[in-house]
XYZ file of N, CA and C in Angstrom:
615
model
N 0.846 -1.338 -0.244
C -0.530 -0.212 -0.011
C 1.160 1.054 0.138
N 0.737 2.187 -1.156
C 1.224 3.540 -0.421
C 1.407 4.142 0.449
N 0.325 4.147 1.203
C 0.085 4.905 2.927
C 1.386 4.003 3.499
N 1.331 3.256 3.632
C 2.672 2.040 4.136
C 4.419 3.301 3.849
N 4.196 3.114 2.410
C 5.878 3.970 2.131
C 5.406 5.302 1.963
N 4.333 6.299 3.107
C 4.560 7.204 3.188
C 5.495 8.159 3.679
N 6.238 9.404 3.553
C 7.430 9.712 4.660
C 6.773 9.941 6.074
N 6.908 9.559 7.114
C 6.939 9.654 8.580
C 6.124 10.610 8.640
N 6.464 11.946 8.348
C 5.426 13.237 9.215
C 4.360 13.590 8.238
N 3.896 12.579 6.925
C 2.988 12.266 5.883
C 1.901 12.472 6.946
N 0.805 13.637 6.545
C -0.668 12.805 7.415
C -1.173 12.637 6.448
N -1.914 11.379 6.628
C -2.621 10.530 5.315
C -3.680 10.752 6.184
N -4.663 11.212 7.388
C -6.042 10.749 7.513
C -5.498 11.959 8.902
N -6.488 12.766 8.784
C -7.107 13.905 10.677
C -8.153 13.598 10.425
N -8.379 13.752 12.215
C -9.796 14.439 12.703
C -9.462 15.726 13.679
N -10.773 15.613 14.098
C -10.639 17.093 15.364
C -9.504 16.105 16.063
N -9.434 15.090 16.642
C -8.775 14.392 17.714
C -7.872 13.879 17.531
N -7.707 12.957 16.067
C -6.710 12.459 15.615
C -5.574 12.616 14.330
N -4.680 12.739 14.508
C -3.732 12.393 13.519
C -2.992 11.136 12.573
N -3.131 10.696 11.433
C -2.586 9.490 11.394
C -1.530 9.899 10.229
N -0.454 9.958 10.384
C 0.553 9.846 9.420
C 1.699 8.863 9.254
N 2.495 8.938 9.097
C 3.263 8.070 7.761
C 3.858 6.853 8.972
N 4.058 7.393 9.825
C 4.941 6.416 11.088
C 4.030 5.449 11.179
N 2.506 6.377 12.265
C 1.556 5.278 12.226
C 1.135 4.027 11.163
N 0.920 4.382 9.730
C 0.745 3.896 9.268
C 1.691 2.194 9.168
N 2.808 3.010 9.639
C 4.570 1.728 9.281
C 3.912 0.867 10.583
N 2.941 1.291 11.723
C 2.492 -0.070 12.456
C 2.011 -1.198 12.369
N 1.266 -0.810 10.979
C 0.259 -2.166 10.559
C 0.633 -2.410 9.740
N 2.668 -2.377 9.359
C 2.714 -3.358 8.735
C 2.811 -4.883 9.345
N 3.336 -6.136 9.142
C 2.999 -7.100 9.890
C 4.121 -7.226 10.715
N 3.639 -8.063 11.986
C 4.105 -7.950 12.773
C 4.591 -6.574 13.831
N 3.933 -6.002 13.593
C 4.538 -4.641 14.483
C 2.976 -4.458 15.125
N 3.152 -3.961 16.627
C 2.306 -3.588 17.269
C 1.889 -2.229 16.772
N 0.249 -2.427 16.837
C -0.679 -1.465 16.604
C -0.695 -0.083 17.663
N -0.177 1.288 16.916
C -0.006 2.359 17.676
C -1.225 3.372 17.715
N -0.835 4.149 18.900
C -2.426 4.998 19.620
C -3.419 5.492 18.542
N -2.345 6.321 17.549
C -3.226 7.044 16.373
C -4.259 5.998 15.622
N -3.083 4.943 15.680
C -4.453 3.732 14.119
C -5.272 3.275 15.431
N -5.140 3.320 16.468
C -6.380 2.568 17.418
C -7.579 3.687 17.418
N -7.091 5.531 17.873
C -8.295 5.909 17.720
C -8.784 6.249 16.840
N -8.350 6.270 15.540
C -9.043 6.475 14.156
C -9.412 5.582 13.979
N -9.188 4.623 13.994
C -9.989 3.368 13.497
C -11.347 3.470 13.899
N -11.088 3.350 15.503
C -12.318 3.177 16.023
C -13.855 4.759 15.561
N -12.757 5.771 15.555
C -13.700 6.861 15.372
C -14.528 6.607 14.136
N -13.607 6.327 12.638
C -14.532 5.506 11.148
C -15.159 4.429 11.835
N -15.507 3.674 12.665
C -16.495 2.885 12.616
C -17.703 3.522 13.333
N -17.242 4.498 14.752
C -18.260 5.113 14.826
C -19.310 6.541 13.664
N -18.417 6.611 12.850
C -19.151 7.582 11.664
C -19.585 6.353 11.115
N -19.388 5.239 10.557
C -20.106 4.467 9.449
C -21.182 3.733 10.212
N -21.067 3.883 11.665
C -22.319 2.911 12.145
C -23.447 4.300 12.318
N -23.108 5.408 12.559
C -23.998 6.694 12.221
C -24.853 6.691 11.022
N -24.295 6.223 9.940
C -24.727 6.510 8.689
C -26.219 5.166 8.719
N -26.141 3.940 9.829
C -27.376 3.010 9.595
C -27.963 3.117 10.799
N -27.707 4.573 11.209
C -28.902 5.139 12.591
C -28.788 4.664 13.825
N -26.988 4.360 13.800
C -26.203 3.833 15.487
C -25.784 4.680 16.254
N -25.843 5.379 17.177
C -24.907 6.192 17.768
C -24.122 5.426 18.575
N -22.701 5.732 17.880
C -21.345 4.919 18.763
C -20.496 5.660 18.811
N -19.939 5.971 19.935
C -19.247 7.036 20.461
C -17.989 6.449 20.992
N -17.066 6.633 20.103
C -15.419 6.131 20.787
C -14.561 7.105 21.068
N -13.747 6.590 22.225
C -13.196 7.279 23.492
C -12.123 7.050 23.331
N -11.271 7.853 23.054
C -9.731 7.932 23.293
C -8.692 6.572 24.125
N -7.737 6.108 23.471
C -6.923 4.659 24.480
C -6.304 5.739 25.345
N -6.361 7.352 25.282
C -5.857 7.534 26.430
C -6.519 8.430 27.708
N -7.634 7.976 27.738
C -8.734 7.650 28.514
C -8.266 7.825 30.578
N -7.900 6.127 29.983
C -7.626 5.372 31.086
C -5.725 4.904 31.129
N -5.041 5.370 31.900
C -3.471 5.311 31.749
C -2.649 4.011 33.253
N -2.663 3.367 33.042
C -1.995 2.145 34.346
C -3.079 2.056 35.095
N -4.374 1.752 34.390
C -5.558 1.679 35.399
C -6.653 2.709 35.964
N -6.136 4.158 35.645
C -6.572 4.969 37.063
C -7.167 5.607 35.240
N -7.969 6.828 35.523
C -9.297 7.552 34.796
C -7.941 8.799 34.746
N -7.811 8.967 33.367
C -7.102 10.430 33.373
C -8.087 11.789 32.977
N -8.223 12.162 34.406
C -9.739 13.139 34.866
C -9.702 14.443 33.495
N -8.356 14.609 33.145
C -8.458 16.033 32.001
C -9.104 15.243 30.513
N -8.668 14.096 30.382
C -9.496 13.589 29.059
C -10.855 13.543 29.475
N -10.980 12.711 30.531
C -12.910 12.253 30.936
C -12.973 13.594 30.593
N -12.626 14.867 31.264
C -13.446 16.059 31.077
C -13.834 16.793 29.617
N -13.196 16.102 28.508
C -13.412 16.697 27.301
C -14.851 16.936 26.842
N -15.240 18.149 26.036
C -16.511 18.242 25.906
C -17.279 16.901 25.025
N -16.489 16.329 24.338
C -16.917 15.660 23.223
C -17.468 14.354 23.918
N -17.436 14.278 25.298
C -17.809 13.210 26.093
C -19.097 13.366 27.119
N -19.441 14.722 26.809
C -20.208 15.252 27.772
C -21.844 14.514 27.500
N -21.955 13.970 26.288
C -23.012 13.627 25.489
C -23.296 11.520 25.464
N -22.436 10.956 25.798
C -21.869 9.649 25.761
C -23.160 9.314 26.858
N -24.274 9.363 27.217
C -25.266 8.595 27.992
C -26.419 8.846 26.669
N -26.325 9.582 25.600
C -27.335 9.483 24.624
C -27.128 8.697 23.137
N -25.965 8.080 24.020
C -25.475 7.160 22.708
C -26.054 5.469 23.148
N -26.177 4.759 21.713
C -26.253 3.308 21.903
C -25.017 2.544 22.482
N -23.737 2.726 22.116
C -22.579 1.992 22.192
C -21.366 3.003 22.611
N -20.303 2.332 23.591
C -18.931 3.550 23.781
C -18.056 2.409 23.564
N -16.958 2.720 22.823
C -15.989 1.321 22.456
C -14.051 2.634 22.828
N -14.171 1.742 23.451
C -12.458 2.554 23.352
C -11.701 1.384 23.726
N -10.234 1.352 22.750
C -9.355 0.489 22.962
C -8.592 0.922 24.502
N -8.123 0.158 24.932
C -7.507 0.167 25.995
C -6.041 -0.505 26.374
N -5.045 0.197 26.911
C -3.697 -0.138 26.555
C -3.634 -1.033 27.813
N -3.096 -2.155 28.265
C -2.863 -2.741 29.324
C -1.182 -2.864 29.388
N -0.749 -1.744 30.557
C 1.180 -1.948 31.075
C 0.990 -1.719 29.734
N 1.058 -0.987 28.945
C 1.763 -0.542 27.565
C 1.969 -1.437 27.175
N 1.411 -2.778 27.212
C 2.058 -3.663 26.367
C 0.861 -4.339 25.149
N -0.213 -4.193 25.536
C -0.876 -5.144 25.177
C -1.999 -4.580 24.577
N -3.061 -4.557 23.814
C -4.730 -4.105 23.723
C -5.604 -4.933 23.696
N -6.650 -4.639 24.277
C -7.802 -5.290 24.160
C -9.418 -4.171 24.481
N -10.169 -4.609 24.170
C -11.491 -3.477 23.332
C -12.577 -3.860 24.724
N -13.115 -1.995 25.052
C -13.876 -2.340 26.351
C -15.198 -1.322 25.052
N -16.121 -2.316 25.209
C -17.719 -1.909 24.506
C -18.694 -1.736 25.977
N -19.265 -0.725 25.759
C -20.425 -0.141 26.541
C -21.362 0.004 25.887
N -22.599 -0.995 26.671
C -24.222 -0.883 25.831
C -24.725 -0.408 26.793
N -25.194 0.971 26.034
C -25.328 2.441 27.102
C -26.890 1.596 27.839
N -27.492 1.547 26.948
C -29.151 0.964 27.240
C -28.711 -0.021 28.959
N -28.360 -0.953 28.184
C -28.118 -2.395 29.345
C -27.232 -2.114 30.697
N -26.527 -0.815 30.389
C -25.415 -0.961 31.436
C -24.225 -1.951 31.415
N -23.790 -2.014 30.628
C -22.667 -3.540 30.465
C -21.899 -3.357 30.010
N -20.388 -3.590 30.181
C -19.249 -3.437 29.310
C -18.966 -4.836 29.219
N -18.477 -4.913 27.591
C -17.827 -6.149 27.689
C -16.271 -5.426 27.463
N -15.721 -7.023 27.564
C -14.379 -6.973 27.978
C -14.104 -7.578 26.408
N -13.310 -7.665 25.231
C -12.310 -8.404 24.312
C -11.115 -8.588 24.875
N -10.362 -9.697 24.821
C -9.167 -9.369 25.614
C -8.701 -11.039 24.228
N -8.149 -11.170 22.794
C -7.884 -11.967 22.137
C -6.534 -12.749 22.481
N -5.562 -12.381 23.849
C -4.614 -13.457 24.445
C -5.139 -14.097 25.455
N -5.317 -13.615 26.586
C -6.273 -14.179 28.034
C -6.987 -14.305 28.123
N -8.303 -14.703 29.054
C -9.229 -14.921 29.635
C -9.549 -14.273 30.918
N -8.871 -13.250 31.376
C -8.985 -12.421 32.450
C -9.376 -11.117 32.385
N -9.961 -10.261 32.392
C -10.654 -8.704 32.902
C -9.285 -8.321 33.452
N -9.136 -6.915 33.093
C -8.496 -5.541 33.800
C -9.277 -5.018 34.630
N -9.654 -5.852 35.757
C -10.348 -4.856 36.755
C -9.847 -3.685 37.451
N -9.007 -3.268 37.341
C -9.074 -1.499 37.318
C -9.396 -0.591 36.454
N -8.797 -1.043 35.670
C -8.799 -0.215 33.859
C -10.948 -0.333 33.707
N -11.047 -1.306 33.996
C -12.562 -1.473 33.633
C -13.392 -1.114 34.994
N -12.981 -0.780 35.895
C -13.337 0.332 37.172
C -13.396 1.454 36.640
N -12.280 1.817 36.269
C -12.600 3.398 35.885
C -13.308 3.865 34.556
N -13.212 3.192 33.814
C -14.148 3.015 32.680
C -15.747 3.479 32.974
N -16.373 2.468 34.124
C -16.898 2.208 34.488
C -17.814 3.688 35.187
N -16.553 3.575 35.709
C -16.798 5.130 36.624
C -16.919 6.394 36.153
N -16.278 6.550 34.942
C -16.545 7.677 33.312
C -17.483 7.228 32.964
N -18.467 6.072 32.789
C -19.822 5.592 32.158
C -20.508 6.028 33.317
N -20.621 6.160 34.249
C -21.379 6.175 35.285
C -21.781 7.998 35.583
N -21.079 9.157 34.759
C -21.006 10.729 34.829
C -22.313 10.632 34.552
N -22.004 10.160 32.949
C -23.359 10.374 31.593
C -24.650 9.764 31.910
N -24.167 8.230 32.733
C -25.156 7.465 32.850
C -25.484 6.652 34.165
N -25.594 6.805 34.926
C -25.620 6.643 36.256
C -26.933 5.439 36.796
N -26.192 4.280 37.399
C -26.849 3.120 37.264
C -26.376 2.055 37.776
N -26.538 1.031 37.930
C -25.432 -0.216 38.312
C -25.002 -0.734 36.902
N -23.654 -0.353 36.584
C -23.075 -1.134 35.153
C -22.534 -2.549 35.700
N -22.261 -3.345 34.807
C -21.602 -5.005 35.132
C -20.762 -5.200 34.027
N -20.008 -5.824 34.101
C -18.838 -6.131 33.196
C -19.219 -8.274 32.534
N -18.900 -7.880 30.864
C -18.699 -9.082 30.676
C -17.681 -9.838 29.677
N -17.438 -10.664 30.472
C -15.852 -10.931 29.640
C -16.481 -11.964 28.365
N -16.558 -11.186 27.280
C -17.071 -11.314 25.804
C -16.196 -12.886 25.317
N -15.475 -13.106 25.772
C -14.202 -14.521 25.258
C -14.860 -15.608 26.055
N -15.321 -15.923 26.989
C -16.026 -16.439 27.394
C -16.984 -17.117 26.759
N -17.484 -16.370 25.745
C -19.207 -16.883 25.139
C -18.513 -16.902 23.801
N -19.186 -18.336 23.100
C -18.990 -18.582 21.803
C -17.401 -18.525 21.510
N -17.410 -19.130 20.132
C -15.724 -19.466 20.035
C -14.980 -17.964 19.147
N -14.769 -17.319 19.634
C -14.043 -16.121 19.148
C -12.697 -15.967 18.510
N -12.222 -15.620 17.659
C -10.584 -15.963 16.791
C -9.989 -15.004 18.175
N -8.486 -15.624 17.925
C -7.683 -14.860 18.984
C -6.466 -14.908 18.372
N -5.873 -14.097 18.499
C -4.181 -14.215 17.915
C -3.006 -15.530 18.493
N -2.615 -15.451 17.067
C -1.690 -16.490 17.482
C 0.233 -16.065 17.851
N 0.180 -14.855 17.587
C 1.346 -14.162 17.818
C 1.186 -13.302 19.071
N 2.566 -12.365 19.511
C 2.421 -11.599 20.566
C 2.240 -10.371 19.927
N 1.805 -9.879 18.467
C 1.813 -8.580 17.697
C 0.147 -8.333 16.896
N -0.607 -8.989 16.923
C -1.547 -9.153 16.478
C -2.670 -8.338 17.370
N -2.285 -7.895 18.850
C -3.762 -7.848 19.728
C -4.484 -6.467 19.046
N -3.227 -5.279 19.033
C -4.712 -4.506 18.011
C -5.373 -4.727 17.075
N -5.005 -5.587 15.844
C -5.433 -6.037 15.056
C -7.389 -6.929 15.295
N -6.686 -7.430 16.776
C -8.036 -8.260 16.920
C -9.458 -7.220 17.445
N -8.341 -5.795 18.067
C -9.522 -5.661 19.042
C -9.791 -4.636 17.831
N -9.708 -4.572 16.717
C -10.202 -3.432 15.360
C -11.740 -4.067 14.739
N -11.192 -5.730 14.679
C -11.863 -6.868 14.063
C -13.393 -6.802 15.248
N -12.783 -7.311 16.663
C -14.183 -7.350 17.266
C -15.103 -6.125 17.680
N -14.437 -5.042 17.388
C -15.260 -4.078 17.549
C -15.935 -3.917 16.261
N -15.430 -3.965 14.966
C -16.468 -4.049 13.450
C -17.791 -5.181 14.515
N -17.205 -6.162 14.522
C -18.491 -7.182 14.469
C -18.839 -6.767 15.565
N -19.382 -5.877 17.170
C -19.448 -5.626 17.904
C -21.185 -4.948 17.335
N -20.188 -3.301 16.421
C -20.594 -2.544 16.498
C -21.915 -2.590 15.494
N -21.281 -3.624 14.048
C -22.009 -3.600 13.415
C -22.701 -4.807 12.594
N -22.519 -6.014 13.836
C -23.272 -7.037 14.641
C -23.194 -8.262 13.057
N -21.417 -7.998 12.789
C -20.821 -8.887 12.059
C -20.885 -10.507 12.531
N -21.016 -11.170 11.940
C -20.452 -12.142 12.545
C -18.548 -12.951 12.722
N -18.030 -13.290 13.456
C -16.367 -13.076 12.937
C -15.914 -14.978 12.833
N -14.870 -14.793 12.255
C -14.538 -16.670 11.922
C -14.352 -16.923 13.354
N -13.846 -18.274 13.529
C -13.525 -18.895 14.363
C -12.413 -18.990 14.961
N -11.559 -18.435 13.294
C -10.123 -19.199 13.338
C -9.244 -17.967 12.734
N -8.124 -17.622 12.325
C -7.930 -16.116 11.132
C -6.153 -16.674 11.318
N -6.127 -17.138 9.997
C -4.640 -17.674 9.824
C -3.497 -15.851 9.834
N -2.163 -16.675 9.327
C -1.742 -15.220 9.337
C -1.913 -14.599 8.466
N -2.141 -15.381 7.221
C -2.131 -14.601 5.955
C -3.400 -13.801 6.031
N -4.764 -14.220 6.938
C -5.450 -13.448 7.180
C -5.377 -12.358 7.799
N -4.267 -12.405 8.967
C -4.288 -11.122 9.829
C -3.584 -10.045 8.776
N -2.425 -10.297 7.786
C -1.754 -9.734 6.786
C -3.237 -8.714 6.331
N -4.349 -9.520 6.298
C -5.056 -8.956 5.042
C -6.441 -7.812 6.147
N -6.180 -8.770 7.260
C -6.947 -7.084 8.485
C -6.411 -6.261 8.288
N -5.172 -6.141 8.417
C -4.574 -5.377 8.779
C -4.250 -4.228 7.269
N -4.331 -4.773 6.300
C -4.448 -3.887 5.308
C -5.854 -3.442 4.908
N -7.068 -4.022 5.784
C -8.554 -3.413 5.706
C -8.652 -2.687 6.520
N -7.849 -2.526 7.971
C -7.262 -1.474 8.823
C -7.167 -0.099 8.412
N -5.982 -0.182 7.578
C -5.945 1.147 6.651
C -6.355 1.467 5.907
N -7.596 1.117 5.187
C -8.798 0.733 4.266
C -9.648 1.873 4.786
N -10.045 1.038 6.325
C -11.120 2.022 6.717
C -10.625 3.469 7.193
N -9.772 3.519 7.773
C -9.062 4.325 8.063
C -8.683 5.916 7.208
N -8.805 5.336 6.393
C -8.519 6.175 4.857
C -9.808 6.431 4.353
N -10.711 5.543 4.409
C -11.864 5.857 3.649
C -13.075 5.577 4.153
N -13.206 5.141 5.098
C -14.379 4.670 6.478
C -15.116 3.350 6.159
N -15.716 3.270 7.171
C -16.479 1.893 7.402
C -17.630 1.839 7.126
N -18.578 0.971 6.207
C -19.327 0.357 6.290
C -20.294 -0.605 6.762
N -20.961 -0.504 7.115
C -22.015 -2.041 7.678
C -21.600 -3.234 6.242
């Protein structure tokens, strides 16, 4: 892809809150860990695509929660004040600065779905911080569900594809698509190209 060969400081895609440049695009090359800008931009594009089918989805930056704690300055950003009016709130979570997981909040049900392509455990402090953030917009009794224990979701087979799987889980949850139970190494490289295409061109159901 031309995007992967762009100069590191060349802007490929930008929004009010996220800029993806050539350096970020290179994180989508095979066997690399996806960077913050790629994760945030992809989920923003999913949210925009969902709005075209009448589903209100709020994408939240991965910087909201840092080392298991809520970043109060980020939580106070104006664009997060209306979360209670949305159907879903989605956020990529960086665990211990070395692993991506996905949090999806169903605002109506007040349930947080936790997706982790490598482990079956739930990051308790980070989820608690996320629910604290959600409670400010939607007070009530929030609960968490470990989505990896329900059905046969695909899992990564290496140490670098966690971000790729977060993107795939997010698309499946937002658009209701069924996910394959097994993803080959070749499929992983295709998924990375698909992620770049969504960032550049937008998402569709």
